[in-house]
CSV table of C-alpha atoms in Angstrom, one decimal:
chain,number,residue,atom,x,y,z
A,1,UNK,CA,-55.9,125.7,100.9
A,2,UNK,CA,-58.8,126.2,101.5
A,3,UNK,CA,-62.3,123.9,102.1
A,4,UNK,CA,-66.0,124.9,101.4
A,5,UNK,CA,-69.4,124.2,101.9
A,6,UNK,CA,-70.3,125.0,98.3
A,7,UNK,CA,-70.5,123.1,94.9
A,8,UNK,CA,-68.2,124.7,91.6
A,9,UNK,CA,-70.2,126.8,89.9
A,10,UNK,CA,-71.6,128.7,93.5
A,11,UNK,CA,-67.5,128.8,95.2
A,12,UNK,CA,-66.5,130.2,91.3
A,13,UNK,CA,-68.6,133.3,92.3
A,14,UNK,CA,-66.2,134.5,95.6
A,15,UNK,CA,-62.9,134.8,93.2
A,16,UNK,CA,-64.9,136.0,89.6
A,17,UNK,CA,-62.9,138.2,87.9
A,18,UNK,CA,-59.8,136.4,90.0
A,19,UNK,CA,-59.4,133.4,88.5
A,20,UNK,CA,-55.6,133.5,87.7
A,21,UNK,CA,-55.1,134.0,91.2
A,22,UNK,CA,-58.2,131.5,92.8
A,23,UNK,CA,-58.6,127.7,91.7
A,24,UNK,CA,-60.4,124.8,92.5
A,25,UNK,CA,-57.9,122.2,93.4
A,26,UNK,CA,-60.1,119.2,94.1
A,27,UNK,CA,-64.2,118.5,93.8
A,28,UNK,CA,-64.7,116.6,96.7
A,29,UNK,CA,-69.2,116.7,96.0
A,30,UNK,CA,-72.3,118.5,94.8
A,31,UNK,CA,-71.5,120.6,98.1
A,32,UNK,CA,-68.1,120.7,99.0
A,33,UNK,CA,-65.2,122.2,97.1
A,34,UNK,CA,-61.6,123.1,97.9
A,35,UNK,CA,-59.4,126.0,97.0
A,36,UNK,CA,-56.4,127.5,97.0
A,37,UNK,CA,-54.4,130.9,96.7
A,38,UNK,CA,-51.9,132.3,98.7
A,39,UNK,CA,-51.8,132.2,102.1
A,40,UNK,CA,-52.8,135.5,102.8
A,41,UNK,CA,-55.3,135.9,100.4
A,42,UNK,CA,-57.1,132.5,100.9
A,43,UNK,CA,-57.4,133.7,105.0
A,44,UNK,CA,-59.0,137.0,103.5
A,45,UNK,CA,-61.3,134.7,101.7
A,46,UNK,CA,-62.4,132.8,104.7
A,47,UNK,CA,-63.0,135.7,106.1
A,48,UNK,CA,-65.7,136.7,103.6
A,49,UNK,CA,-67.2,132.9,103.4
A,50,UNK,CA,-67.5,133.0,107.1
A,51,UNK,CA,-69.5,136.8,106.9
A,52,UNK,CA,-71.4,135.0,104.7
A,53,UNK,CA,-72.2,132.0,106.3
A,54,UNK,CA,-71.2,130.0,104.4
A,55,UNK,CA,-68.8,126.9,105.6
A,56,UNK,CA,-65.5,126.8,105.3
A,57,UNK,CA,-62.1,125.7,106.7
A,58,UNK,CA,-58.5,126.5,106.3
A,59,UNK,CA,-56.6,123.1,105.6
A,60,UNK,CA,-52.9,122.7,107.9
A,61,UNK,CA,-51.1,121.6,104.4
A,62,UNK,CA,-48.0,123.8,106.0
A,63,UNK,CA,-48.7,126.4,103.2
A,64,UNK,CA,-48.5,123.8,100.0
A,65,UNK,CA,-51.3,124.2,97.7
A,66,UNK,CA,-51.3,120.6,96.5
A,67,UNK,CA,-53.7,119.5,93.5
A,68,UNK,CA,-52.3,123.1,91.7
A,69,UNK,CA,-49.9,124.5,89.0
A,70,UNK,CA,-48.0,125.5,92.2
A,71,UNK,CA,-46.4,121.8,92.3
A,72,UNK,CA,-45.4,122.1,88.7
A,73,UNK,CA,-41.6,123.3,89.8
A,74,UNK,CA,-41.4,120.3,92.0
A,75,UNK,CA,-42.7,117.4,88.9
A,76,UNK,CA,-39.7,116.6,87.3
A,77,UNK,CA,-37.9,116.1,90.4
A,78,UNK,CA,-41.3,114.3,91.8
A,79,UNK,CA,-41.5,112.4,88.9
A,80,UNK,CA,-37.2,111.0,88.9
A,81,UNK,CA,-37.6,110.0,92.4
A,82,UNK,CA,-40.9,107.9,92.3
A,83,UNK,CA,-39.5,106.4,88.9
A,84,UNK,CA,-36.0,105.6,91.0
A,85,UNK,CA,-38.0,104.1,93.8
A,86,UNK,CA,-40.7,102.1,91.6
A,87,UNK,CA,-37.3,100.9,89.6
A,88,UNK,CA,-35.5,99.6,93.1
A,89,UNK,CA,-39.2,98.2,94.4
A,90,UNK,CA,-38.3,96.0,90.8
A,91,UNK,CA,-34.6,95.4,91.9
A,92,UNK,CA,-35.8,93.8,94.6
A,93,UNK,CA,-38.5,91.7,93.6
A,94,UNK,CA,-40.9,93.2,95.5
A,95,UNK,CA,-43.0,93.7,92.5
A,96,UNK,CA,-43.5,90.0,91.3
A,97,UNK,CA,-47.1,89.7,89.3
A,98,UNK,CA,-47.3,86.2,91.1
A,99,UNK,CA,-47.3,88.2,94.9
A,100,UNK,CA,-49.8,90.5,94.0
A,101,UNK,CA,-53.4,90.2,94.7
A,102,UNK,CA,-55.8,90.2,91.5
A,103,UNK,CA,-55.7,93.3,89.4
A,104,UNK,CA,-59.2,95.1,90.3
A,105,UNK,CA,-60.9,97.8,88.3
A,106,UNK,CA,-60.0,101.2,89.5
A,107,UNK,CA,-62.2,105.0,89.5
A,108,UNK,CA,-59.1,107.4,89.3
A,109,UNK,CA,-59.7,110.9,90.4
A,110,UNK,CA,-57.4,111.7,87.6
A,111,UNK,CA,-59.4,110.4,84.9
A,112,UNK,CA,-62.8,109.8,86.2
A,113,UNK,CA,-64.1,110.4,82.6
A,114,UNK,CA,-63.0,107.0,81.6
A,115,UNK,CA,-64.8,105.5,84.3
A,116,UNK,CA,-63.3,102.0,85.9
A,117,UNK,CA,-60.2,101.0,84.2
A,118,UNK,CA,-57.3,98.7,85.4
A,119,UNK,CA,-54.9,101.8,84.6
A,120,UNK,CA,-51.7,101.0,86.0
A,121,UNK,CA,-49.9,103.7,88.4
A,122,UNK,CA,-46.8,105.2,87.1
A,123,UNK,CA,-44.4,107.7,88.5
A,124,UNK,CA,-45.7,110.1,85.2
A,125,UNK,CA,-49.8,109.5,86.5
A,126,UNK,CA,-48.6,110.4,90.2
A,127,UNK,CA,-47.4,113.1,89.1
A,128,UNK,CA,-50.1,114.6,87.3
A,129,UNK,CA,-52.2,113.9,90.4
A,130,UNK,CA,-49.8,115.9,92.4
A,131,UNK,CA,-50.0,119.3,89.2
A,132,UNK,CA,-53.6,118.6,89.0
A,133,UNK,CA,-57.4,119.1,90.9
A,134,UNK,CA,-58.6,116.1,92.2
A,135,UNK,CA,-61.9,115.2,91.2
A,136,UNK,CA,-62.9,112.8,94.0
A,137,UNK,CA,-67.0,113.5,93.3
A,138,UNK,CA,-66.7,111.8,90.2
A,139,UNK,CA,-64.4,109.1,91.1
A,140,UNK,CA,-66.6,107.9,94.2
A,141,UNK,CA,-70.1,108.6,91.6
A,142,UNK,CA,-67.7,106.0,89.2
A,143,UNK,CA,-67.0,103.2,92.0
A,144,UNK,CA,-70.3,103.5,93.8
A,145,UNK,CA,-72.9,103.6,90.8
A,146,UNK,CA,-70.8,100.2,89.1
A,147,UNK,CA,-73.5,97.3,88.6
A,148,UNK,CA,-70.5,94.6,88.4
A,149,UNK,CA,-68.9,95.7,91.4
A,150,UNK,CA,-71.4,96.4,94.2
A,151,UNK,CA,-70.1,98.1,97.6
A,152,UNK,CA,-70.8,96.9,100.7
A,153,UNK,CA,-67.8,99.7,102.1
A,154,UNK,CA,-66.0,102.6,101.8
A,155,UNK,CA,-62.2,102.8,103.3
A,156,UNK,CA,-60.5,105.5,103.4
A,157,UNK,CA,-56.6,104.8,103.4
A,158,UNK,CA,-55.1,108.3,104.0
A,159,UNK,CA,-54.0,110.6,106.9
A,160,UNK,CA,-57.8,110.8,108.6
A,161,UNK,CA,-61.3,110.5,107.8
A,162,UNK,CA,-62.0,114.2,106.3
A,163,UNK,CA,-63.9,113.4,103.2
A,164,UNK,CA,-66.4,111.6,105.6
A,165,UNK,CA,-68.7,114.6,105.0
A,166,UNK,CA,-68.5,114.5,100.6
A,167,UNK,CA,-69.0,110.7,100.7
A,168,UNK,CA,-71.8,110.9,102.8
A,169,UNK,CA,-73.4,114.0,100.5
A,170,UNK,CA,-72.3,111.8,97.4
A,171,UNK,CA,-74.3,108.7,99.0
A,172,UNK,CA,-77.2,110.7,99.9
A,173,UNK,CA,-77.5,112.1,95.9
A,174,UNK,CA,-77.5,108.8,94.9
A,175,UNK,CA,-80.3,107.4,97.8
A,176,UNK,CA,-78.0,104.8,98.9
A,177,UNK,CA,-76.5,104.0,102.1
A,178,UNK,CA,-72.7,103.0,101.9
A,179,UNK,CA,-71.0,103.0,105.3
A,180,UNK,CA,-67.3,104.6,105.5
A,181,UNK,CA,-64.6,104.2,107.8
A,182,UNK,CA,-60.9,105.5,107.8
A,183,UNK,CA,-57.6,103.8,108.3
A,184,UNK,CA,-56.3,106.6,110.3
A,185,UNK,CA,-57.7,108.9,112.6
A,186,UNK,CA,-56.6,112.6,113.5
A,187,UNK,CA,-54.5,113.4,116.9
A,188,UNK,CA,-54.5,109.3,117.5
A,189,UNK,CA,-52.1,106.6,117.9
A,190,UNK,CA,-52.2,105.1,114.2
A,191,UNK,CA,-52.2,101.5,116.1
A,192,UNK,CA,-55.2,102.0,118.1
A,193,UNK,CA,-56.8,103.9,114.4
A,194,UNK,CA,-56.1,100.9,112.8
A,195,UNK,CA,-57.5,98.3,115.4
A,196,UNK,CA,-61.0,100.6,115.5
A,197,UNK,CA,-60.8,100.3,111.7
A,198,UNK,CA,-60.5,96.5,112.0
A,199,UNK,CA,-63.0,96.3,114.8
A,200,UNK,CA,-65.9,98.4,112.1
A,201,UNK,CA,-65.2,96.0,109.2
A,202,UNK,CA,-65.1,92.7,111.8
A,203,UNK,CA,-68.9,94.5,112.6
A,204,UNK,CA,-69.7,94.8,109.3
A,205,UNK,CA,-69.0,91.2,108.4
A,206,UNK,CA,-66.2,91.5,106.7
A,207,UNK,CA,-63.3,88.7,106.7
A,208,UNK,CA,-61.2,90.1,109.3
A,209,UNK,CA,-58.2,88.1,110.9
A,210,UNK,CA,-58.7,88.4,114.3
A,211,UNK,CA,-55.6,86.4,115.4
A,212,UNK,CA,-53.6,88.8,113.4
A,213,UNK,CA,-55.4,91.5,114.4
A,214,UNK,CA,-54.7,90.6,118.3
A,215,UNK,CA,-51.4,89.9,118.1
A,216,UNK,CA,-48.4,91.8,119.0
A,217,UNK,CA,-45.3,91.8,116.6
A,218,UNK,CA,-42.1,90.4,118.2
A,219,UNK,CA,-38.2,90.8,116.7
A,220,UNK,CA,-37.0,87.4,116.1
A,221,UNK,CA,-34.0,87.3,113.7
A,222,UNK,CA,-34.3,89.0,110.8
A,223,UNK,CA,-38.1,88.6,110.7
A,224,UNK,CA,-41.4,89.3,113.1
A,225,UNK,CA,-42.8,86.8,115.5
A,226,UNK,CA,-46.6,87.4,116.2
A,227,UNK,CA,-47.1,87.1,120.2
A,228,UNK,CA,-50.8,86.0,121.2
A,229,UNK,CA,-52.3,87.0,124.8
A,230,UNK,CA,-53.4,84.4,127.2
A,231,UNK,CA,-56.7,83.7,128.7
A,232,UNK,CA,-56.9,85.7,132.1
A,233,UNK,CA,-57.7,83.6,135.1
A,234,UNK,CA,-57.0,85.0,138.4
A,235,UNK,CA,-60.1,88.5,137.6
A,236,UNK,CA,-61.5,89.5,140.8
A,237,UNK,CA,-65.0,87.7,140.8
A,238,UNK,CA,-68.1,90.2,139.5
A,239,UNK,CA,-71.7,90.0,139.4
A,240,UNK,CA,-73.4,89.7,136.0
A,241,UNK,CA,-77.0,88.2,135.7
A,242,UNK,CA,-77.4,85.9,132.2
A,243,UNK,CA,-80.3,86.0,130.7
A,244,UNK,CA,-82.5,84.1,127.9
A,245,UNK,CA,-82.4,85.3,124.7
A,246,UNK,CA,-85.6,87.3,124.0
A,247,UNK,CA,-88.1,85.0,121.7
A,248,UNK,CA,-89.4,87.8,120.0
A,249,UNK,CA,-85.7,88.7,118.9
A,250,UNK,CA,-85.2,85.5,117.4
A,251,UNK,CA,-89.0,85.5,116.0
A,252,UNK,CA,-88.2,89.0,114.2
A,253,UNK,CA,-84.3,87.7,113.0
A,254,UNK,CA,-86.7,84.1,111.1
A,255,UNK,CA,-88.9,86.9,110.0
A,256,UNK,CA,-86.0,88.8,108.4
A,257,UNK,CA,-84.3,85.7,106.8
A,258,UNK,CA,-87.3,84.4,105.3
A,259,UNK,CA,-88.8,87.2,103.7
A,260,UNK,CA,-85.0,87.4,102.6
A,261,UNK,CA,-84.9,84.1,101.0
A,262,UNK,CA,-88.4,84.7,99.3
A,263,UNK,CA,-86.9,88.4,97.7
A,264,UNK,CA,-83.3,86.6,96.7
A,265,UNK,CA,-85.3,83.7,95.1
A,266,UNK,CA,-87.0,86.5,92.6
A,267,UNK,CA,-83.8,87.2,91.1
A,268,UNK,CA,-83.7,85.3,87.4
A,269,UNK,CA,-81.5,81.9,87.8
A,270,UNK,CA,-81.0,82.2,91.7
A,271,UNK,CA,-78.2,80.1,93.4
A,272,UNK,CA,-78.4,78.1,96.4
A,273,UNK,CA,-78.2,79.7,99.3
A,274,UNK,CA,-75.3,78.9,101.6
A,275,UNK,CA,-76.1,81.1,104.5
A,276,UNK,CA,-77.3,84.4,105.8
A,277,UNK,CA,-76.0,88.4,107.1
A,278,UNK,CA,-77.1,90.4,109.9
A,279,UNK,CA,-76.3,93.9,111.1
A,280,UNK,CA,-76.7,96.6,113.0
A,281,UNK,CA,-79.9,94.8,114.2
A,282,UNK,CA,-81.6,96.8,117.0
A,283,UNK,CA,-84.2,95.9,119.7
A,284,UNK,CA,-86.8,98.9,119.9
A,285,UNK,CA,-89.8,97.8,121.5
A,286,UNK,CA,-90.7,94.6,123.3
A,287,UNK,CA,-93.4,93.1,121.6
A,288,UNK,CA,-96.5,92.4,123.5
A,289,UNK,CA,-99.0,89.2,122.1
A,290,UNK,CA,-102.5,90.4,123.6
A,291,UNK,CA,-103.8,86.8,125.9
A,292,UNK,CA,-107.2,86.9,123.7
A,293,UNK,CA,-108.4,85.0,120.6
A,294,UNK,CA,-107.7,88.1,118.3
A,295,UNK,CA,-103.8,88.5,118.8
A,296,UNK,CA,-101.6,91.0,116.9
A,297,UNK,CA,-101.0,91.6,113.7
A,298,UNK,CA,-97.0,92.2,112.4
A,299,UNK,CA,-95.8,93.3,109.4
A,300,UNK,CA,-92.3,93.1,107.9
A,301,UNK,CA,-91.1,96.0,106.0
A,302,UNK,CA,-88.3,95.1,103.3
A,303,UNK,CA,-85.8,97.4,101.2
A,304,UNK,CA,-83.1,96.8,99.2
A,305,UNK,CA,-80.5,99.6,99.5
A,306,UNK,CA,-78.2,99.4,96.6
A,307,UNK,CA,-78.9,97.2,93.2
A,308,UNK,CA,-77.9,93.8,93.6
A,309,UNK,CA,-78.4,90.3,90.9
A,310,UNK,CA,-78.5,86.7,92.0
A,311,UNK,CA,-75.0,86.2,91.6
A,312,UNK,CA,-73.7,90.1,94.0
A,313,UNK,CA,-76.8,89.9,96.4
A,314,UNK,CA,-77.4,93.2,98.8
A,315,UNK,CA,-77.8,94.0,101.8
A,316,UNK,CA,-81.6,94.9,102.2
A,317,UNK,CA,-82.8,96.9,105.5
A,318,UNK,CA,-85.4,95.5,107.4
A,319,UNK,CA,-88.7,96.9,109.5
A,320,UNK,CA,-91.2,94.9,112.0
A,321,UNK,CA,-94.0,96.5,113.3
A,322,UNK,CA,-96.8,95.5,115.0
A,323,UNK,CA,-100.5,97.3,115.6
A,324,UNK,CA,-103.2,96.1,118.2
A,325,UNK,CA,-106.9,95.4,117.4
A,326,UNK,CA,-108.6,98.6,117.3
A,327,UNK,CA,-105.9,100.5,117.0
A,328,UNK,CA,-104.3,102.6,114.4
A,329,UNK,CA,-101.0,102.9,116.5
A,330,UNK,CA,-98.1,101.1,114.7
A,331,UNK,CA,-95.4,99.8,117.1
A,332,UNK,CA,-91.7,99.4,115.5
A,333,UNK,CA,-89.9,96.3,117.6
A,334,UNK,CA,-86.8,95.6,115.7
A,335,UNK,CA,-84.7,97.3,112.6
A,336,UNK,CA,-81.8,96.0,110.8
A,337,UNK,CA,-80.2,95.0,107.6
A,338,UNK,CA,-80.0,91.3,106.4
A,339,UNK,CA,-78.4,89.8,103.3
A,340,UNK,CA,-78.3,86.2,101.8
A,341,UNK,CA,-75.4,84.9,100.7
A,342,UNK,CA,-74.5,82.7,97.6
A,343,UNK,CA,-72.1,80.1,97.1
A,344,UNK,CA,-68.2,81.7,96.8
A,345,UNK,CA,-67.3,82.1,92.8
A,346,UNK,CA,-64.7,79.2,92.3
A,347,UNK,CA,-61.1,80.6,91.8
């Protein structure tokens, strides 16, 4: 199989007049296909990409051309043993209604035509995933334009992070600004992939477990015991100088929240506000107040960066500069993104 830096219609052009021997077996954006043909032909094709400079890279799937018509002699067996397994996964209770978290509206890259659906997976649907292309463009364009359903992140639960490159063309298409991260990473201890994972959604103020997260499973009987560390006290003594928090980092933070507060309380039928976001917040430029009666004039810069209503507020990215008396030199201090937050929908 094959990846490229190219959209249908332009990677369709390398393999006219071949097209019972080329395929597209998933859409991954506007600019990135994949392919696949036999193993020696789809290296002669990389070949040609490459003299063309175009991008491209050969995918280690051991030789399977997944997503294709060339997984239609293993289906039927495919399809028995995911039936067998989902019917034991029954047998054993282990698919109780009451255990399972509330049914969400899905973007299949099966069926991205019908848009977000609470289809149910069946050992007939994975299986037609395995036969057929993926069409992850329009899946992602499904979950990330929804109005209902806003997205404050992407995660990626698969063997690494290699559609980092589509989503982020996909975003871009669309003007927003969606951060992604991966539950595993290539060439590195799935554990410590999994911690990094938690430690980007912890940062992006998302309700992580830390407790969980820190422990260490332990056998105990026929269960796990979680094992918590201990607070170190015997570390060799080390210099490190405290000091103040900046005022001007907590004057632009009030800055941010109120002009937050003032945009939120647009919305029609605003709720009470319970509290307030901050991230990636960053310190640029030390801001100077002149000692004369004229002073310095600041200005706060506000955008929101996906839709958002009173009840699924955004996060909005934030700017403040400042500019001198007789001067037409603007000076950025601090950047970030801040978002209000509502009162939790009762349950």
């Amino acid at each position: 199989m094959l990846a490229t830096g190219h959209d249908p219609e332009q990677a369709s052009e390398y393999f006219r007049g071949h097209e019972d021997e080329i395929k597209i077996a998933a859409i991954n954006s506007s600019g990135s296909v994949t392919l696949f043909r036999e193993v020696d032909a789809i290296v002669k094709l990389s070949a040609v990409l490459s003299a063309n400079g175009v991008f491209n890279r050969l995918l280690k799937t051991g030789g399977t051309a997944y997503h294709s018509h060339h997984m239609i002699p293993l289906g039927s067996d495919y399809s028995k043993m995911l039936a067998g397994g989902l019917e034991r996964v029954m047998e054993l209770g282990l698919s109780d209604e009451r255990q399972r978290y509330p049914r969400i509206s899905w973007a299949s890259s099966v069926t991205p035509d019908k848009g977000q659906s609470d289809l149910t997976v069946t050992a007939s649907y994975l299986r037609v995933s395995l036969e057929s292309p993926g069409r992850f463009s329009k899946a992602v364009l499904n979950l990330v334009s929804s109005e209902s359903h806003p997205i404050d992140v992407l995660v990626k639960i698969g063997p690494h992070g290699a559609l980092k490159s589509p989503l982020d063309q996909i975003f871009k298409s669309l003007g927003k600004s969606i951060p992604s991260a991966s539950s595993l990473r290539r060439k590195e201890d799935g554990r410590i992939s999994l911690l990094h994972l938690a430690g980007t959604l912890f940062g992006l103020n998302a309700e992580i477990e830390l407790a969980y997260t820190n422990a260490v499973d332990e056998p105990r009987g026929t269960g796990l015991n979680l094992v918590h560390g201990c607070t170190a006290i015997d570390l060799p003594p080390y210099q490190y100088t405290y000091g103040p928090i900046p005022f001007s980092l907590l004057l632009h933070i009030c800055l941010a929240i109120v002009a937050a507060s003032e945009a939120y309380y647009w919305f029609p039928e605003p709720l009470r506000i319970t509290g307030y976001s901050l991230r990636n917040v960053a310190i640029k430029t030390a801001l100077k107040i002149p000692e004369d009666d004229y002073g310095v004039d600041i200005i706060l810069s506000m955008e929101l960066v996906d839709t958002a209503t009173a009840k699924l507020p955004t996060w909005s990215s934030f700017s403040v500069s400042s500019v001198v008396r007789d001067s037409n030199e603007w000076t950025e201090h601090c950047a970030g993104f801040v978002k209000v937050k509502p009162p939790s929908p009762k349950k």
